[in-house]
Amino acid sequence: MPIKSFRPLTPSGRFTSLNQVNSAVSKKRPERSLTESQSRSGGRNNNGRLTSRHRGGGHKQRYRLIDFKRDLMDMPARVQAIEYDPNRTAHIALVAYSNGEKRYIPAPEGLKVGQTIVTSNTATTNDYTVGNNYPLEIIPPSTRLHCVELVPGRGAQLARSAGASLELVAVENGQAQLKMPSGELRLVHPKCRATIGVVGNADHGKQSLGKAGRRRWLGWRPHVRGVAMNPVDHPNGGGQGKSKGGGGRQQLVSPWGQLAKGFPTRNRSKLSNALILVHHNGRKPRGRKK
């Protein structure tokens, strides 16, 4: 959707640019049977410990149950509405299957109300249209995909946010090669399912909230820089201005000392490292032959 800028009639309007309301996005209430209440954690885990900082407040929301598995096979589904989802950056589509069941799916770019989509294990040349779901082994190479599984039957885990997609490079030697949005090239099982197309609402990342209050509506609390703190509160704190001994002149780290810029945090002993052919920075994993 196009980005809408505002006249600077107020201080916040001077810097505000938001997604323009698209006529394709329905204003109706969400399907009641496909929503459930959700409580706020304030960034705390089941032990009450703060694990995600700067969260709290915000508008009350109901969670939309999204069908990431697409397990109703060979049953046509008609798109009834494109709706806003407060829990994710992408819009969602309400689809009604021929047996009367309704489900929500992430809405890809180009999906229209009234369009029919299908989930199947077989396809012809003309079936690879936006919104259809197939196993990777029958999808032509160079196809743009979203909502891709990492493990067959687990449900979509890759390319689910607004504007995201990945490319199917090839299916050979019993493995499917995927080029991720980051540039990483990795292998997955060819039985993993994927949906054709690119996730819609690609302009979401171009928004400028314009004021602190709008960020509070979304459930984010203020963020204080480490260099503005005292040494007792943060490793980067302290110093008279930006001194050599503190105030950010040293390496930037988290409050617990983890390097914040350029340091790889992925576990080197992770089993799925063997499935990565090329990292996002163009380097090949250690031990892999050229």
Short mmCIF file of N, CA, C and O in Angstrom, two decimals, residues 101-145:
data_model
loop_
_atom_site.label_atom_id
_atom_site.label_comp_id
_atom_site.label_asym_id
_atom_site.label_seq_id
_atom_site.Cartn_x
_atom_site.Cartn_y
_atom_site.Cartn_z
N GLU A 101 -15.75 -24.74 6.30
CA GLU A 101 -14.78 -24.32 7.32
C GLU A 101 -14.08 -23.04 6.89
O GLU A 101 -13.75 -22.85 5.73
N LYS A 102 -13.83 -22.16 7.87
CA LYS A 102 -13.15 -20.89 7.62
C LYS A 102 -11.81 -20.88 8.33
O LYS A 102 -11.69 -21.40 9.44
N ARG A 103 -10.82 -20.25 7.68
CA ARG A 103 -9.50 -20.14 8.28
C ARG A 103 -8.85 -18.82 7.85
O ARG A 103 -9.22 -18.24 6.83
N TYR A 104 -7.87 -18.39 8.64
CA TYR A 104 -7.05 -17.23 8.30
C TYR A 104 -5.71 -17.70 7.75
O TYR A 104 -5.12 -18.66 8.27
N ILE A 105 -5.21 -17.02 6.72
CA ILE A 105 -3.87 -17.25 6.20
C ILE A 105 -3.21 -15.89 5.97
O ILE A 105 -3.91 -14.88 5.79
N PRO A 106 -1.87 -15.80 6.01
CA PRO A 106 -1.21 -14.53 5.64
C PRO A 106 -1.55 -14.17 4.20
O PRO A 106 -1.49 -15.02 3.30
N ALA A 107 -1.90 -12.92 3.97
CA ALA A 107 -2.35 -12.49 2.65
C ALA A 107 -1.16 -12.15 1.76
O ALA A 107 -0.43 -11.19 2.06
N PRO A 108 -0.94 -12.90 0.66
CA PRO A 108 0.16 -12.55 -0.25
C PRO A 108 -0.21 -11.38 -1.15
O PRO A 108 -1.39 -11.03 -1.31
N GLU A 109 0.81 -10.77 -1.72
CA GLU A 109 0.61 -9.65 -2.64
C GLU A 109 -0.15 -10.13 -3.87
O GLU A 109 0.22 -11.13 -4.49
N GLY A 110 -1.23 -9.43 -4.22
CA GLY A 110 -2.00 -9.78 -5.40
C GLY A 110 -3.20 -10.66 -5.14
O GLY A 110 -3.98 -10.92 -6.06
N LEU A 111 -3.38 -11.13 -3.92
CA LEU A 111 -4.54 -11.95 -3.61
C LEU A 111 -5.78 -11.07 -3.53
O LEU A 111 -5.79 -10.06 -2.83
N LYS A 112 -6.84 -11.44 -4.24
CA LYS A 112 -8.05 -10.64 -4.34
C LYS A 112 -9.21 -11.33 -3.64
O LYS A 112 -9.27 -12.55 -3.56
N VAL A 113 -10.14 -10.51 -3.18
CA VAL A 113 -11.37 -11.05 -2.62
C VAL A 113 -12.17 -11.73 -3.73
O VAL A 113 -12.33 -11.18 -4.82
N GLY A 114 -12.66 -12.93 -3.46
CA GLY A 114 -13.37 -13.71 -4.47
C GLY A 114 -12.50 -14.71 -5.19
O GLY A 114 -13.01 -15.60 -5.89
N GLN A 115 -11.19 -14.59 -5.04
CA GLN A 115 -10.26 -15.52 -5.69
C GLN A 115 -10.32 -16.87 -4.99
O GLN A 115 -10.58 -16.97 -3.80
N THR A 116 -10.06 -17.95 -5.76
CA THR A 116 -10.07 -19.30 -5.22
C THR A 116 -8.64 -19.82 -5.14
O THR A 116 -7.88 -19.71 -6.11
N ILE A 117 -8.28 -20.37 -3.98
CA ILE A 117 -6.95 -20.95 -3.78
C ILE A 117 -7.12 -22.40 -3.38
O ILE A 117 -8.22 -22.84 -3.01
N VAL A 118 -6.01 -23.15 -3.44
CA VAL A 118 -6.09 -24.58 -3.15
C VAL A 118 -4.78 -25.05 -2.53
O VAL A 118 -3.71 -24.46 -2.77
N THR A 119 -4.87 -26.09 -1.73
CA THR A 119 -3.70 -26.76 -1.17
C THR A 119 -3.68 -28.18 -1.71
O THR A 119 -4.69 -28.90 -1.61
N SER A 120 -2.57 -28.60 -2.33
CA SER A 120 -2.56 -29.91 -2.98
C SER A 120 -1.13 -30.44 -3.04
O SER A 120 -0.16 -29.72 -2.77
N ASN A 121 -1.04 -31.74 -3.36
CA ASN A 121 0.26 -32.39 -3.57
C ASN A 121 0.56 -32.60 -5.04
O ASN A 121 1.61 -33.14 -5.39
N THR A 122 -0.37 -32.19 -5.91
CA THR A 122 -0.18 -32.29 -7.36
C THR A 122 -0.55 -30.95 -7.98
O THR A 122 -1.39 -30.21 -7.44
N ALA A 123 0.05 -30.65 -9.13
CA ALA A 123 -0.23 -29.38 -9.78
C ALA A 123 0.12 -29.47 -11.25
O ALA A 123 0.96 -30.27 -11.67
N THR A 124 -0.56 -28.66 -12.05
CA THR A 124 -0.23 -28.50 -13.46
C THR A 124 0.45 -27.16 -13.66
O THR A 124 0.64 -26.38 -12.71
N THR A 125 0.82 -26.87 -14.89
CA THR A 125 1.57 -25.64 -15.18
C THR A 125 0.81 -24.39 -14.78
O THR A 125 1.39 -23.41 -14.31
N ASN A 126 -0.51 -24.40 -14.93
CA ASN A 126 -1.31 -23.21 -14.67
C ASN A 126 -1.74 -23.08 -13.22
O ASN A 126 -2.46 -22.14 -12.87
N ASP A 127 -1.35 -24.01 -12.37
CA ASP A 127 -1.80 -24.00 -10.98
C ASP A 127 -0.91 -23.17 -10.05
O ASP A 127 -1.27 -22.97 -8.89
N TYR A 128 0.24 -22.72 -10.53
CA TYR A 128 1.18 -22.02 -9.65
C TYR A 128 0.82 -20.54 -9.58
O TYR A 128 1.55 -19.66 -10.02
N THR A 129 -0.34 -20.27 -9.01
CA THR A 129 -0.81 -18.90 -8.84
C THR A 129 -0.68 -18.49 -7.38
O THR A 129 -0.52 -19.33 -6.48
N VAL A 130 -0.77 -17.19 -7.14
CA VAL A 130 -0.57 -16.64 -5.80
C VAL A 130 -1.58 -17.24 -4.82
O VAL A 130 -2.78 -17.30 -5.10
N GLY A 131 -1.07 -17.70 -3.69
CA GLY A 131 -1.92 -18.23 -2.63
C GLY A 131 -2.02 -19.74 -2.59
O GLY A 131 -2.43 -20.29 -1.57
N ASN A 132 -1.66 -20.43 -3.68
CA ASN A 132 -1.72 -21.88 -3.68
C ASN A 132 -0.55 -22.46 -2.91
O ASN A 132 0.54 -21.89 -2.89
N ASN A 133 -0.76 -23.62 -2.32
CA ASN A 133 0.23 -24.23 -1.44
C ASN A 133 0.59 -25.63 -1.93
O ASN A 133 -0.30 -26.46 -2.14
N TYR A 134 1.91 -25.88 -2.11
CA TYR A 134 2.39 -27.16 -2.64
C TYR A 134 3.68 -27.57 -1.93
O TYR A 134 4.35 -26.73 -1.31
N PRO A 135 4.07 -28.84 -2.05
CA PRO A 135 5.40 -29.24 -1.57
C PRO A 135 6.48 -28.63 -2.46
O PRO A 135 6.27 -28.37 -3.65
N LEU A 136 7.65 -28.42 -1.90
CA LEU A 136 8.75 -27.81 -2.65
C LEU A 136 9.17 -28.66 -3.83
O LEU A 136 9.63 -28.14 -4.85
N GLU A 137 9.00 -29.99 -3.73
CA GLU A 137 9.50 -30.89 -4.77
C GLU A 137 8.76 -30.75 -6.10
O GLU A 137 9.28 -31.17 -7.13
N ILE A 138 7.56 -30.15 -6.11
CA ILE A 138 6.82 -30.01 -7.37
C ILE A 138 6.74 -28.56 -7.84
O ILE A 138 6.13 -28.28 -8.86
N ILE A 139 7.36 -27.64 -7.10
CA ILE A 139 7.33 -26.22 -7.47
C ILE A 139 8.49 -25.92 -8.41
O ILE A 139 9.62 -26.36 -8.15
N PRO A 140 8.27 -25.20 -9.50
CA PRO A 140 9.37 -24.88 -10.44
C PRO A 140 10.45 -24.03 -9.78
O PRO A 140 10.15 -23.21 -8.88
N PRO A 141 11.71 -24.20 -10.15
CA PRO A 141 12.79 -23.36 -9.62
C PRO A 141 12.56 -21.88 -9.95
O PRO A 141 11.83 -21.53 -10.88
N SER A 142 13.20 -21.02 -9.17
CA SER A 142 13.14 -19.56 -9.31
C SER A 142 11.77 -18.98 -8.94
O SER A 142 11.51 -17.81 -9.20
N THR A 143 10.91 -19.77 -8.31
CA THR A 143 9.61 -19.28 -7.87
C THR A 143 9.76 -18.56 -6.54
O THR A 143 10.46 -19.01 -5.65
N ARG A 144 9.09 -17.41 -6.42
CA ARG A 144 9.08 -16.68 -5.15
C ARG A 144 8.07 -17.32 -4.22
O ARG A 144 6.91 -17.56 -4.60
N LEU A 145 8.49 -17.61 -2.99
CA LEU A 145 7.66 -18.34 -2.04
C LEU A 145 7.60 -17.60 -0.71
O LEU A 145 8.47 -16.79 -0.39
#
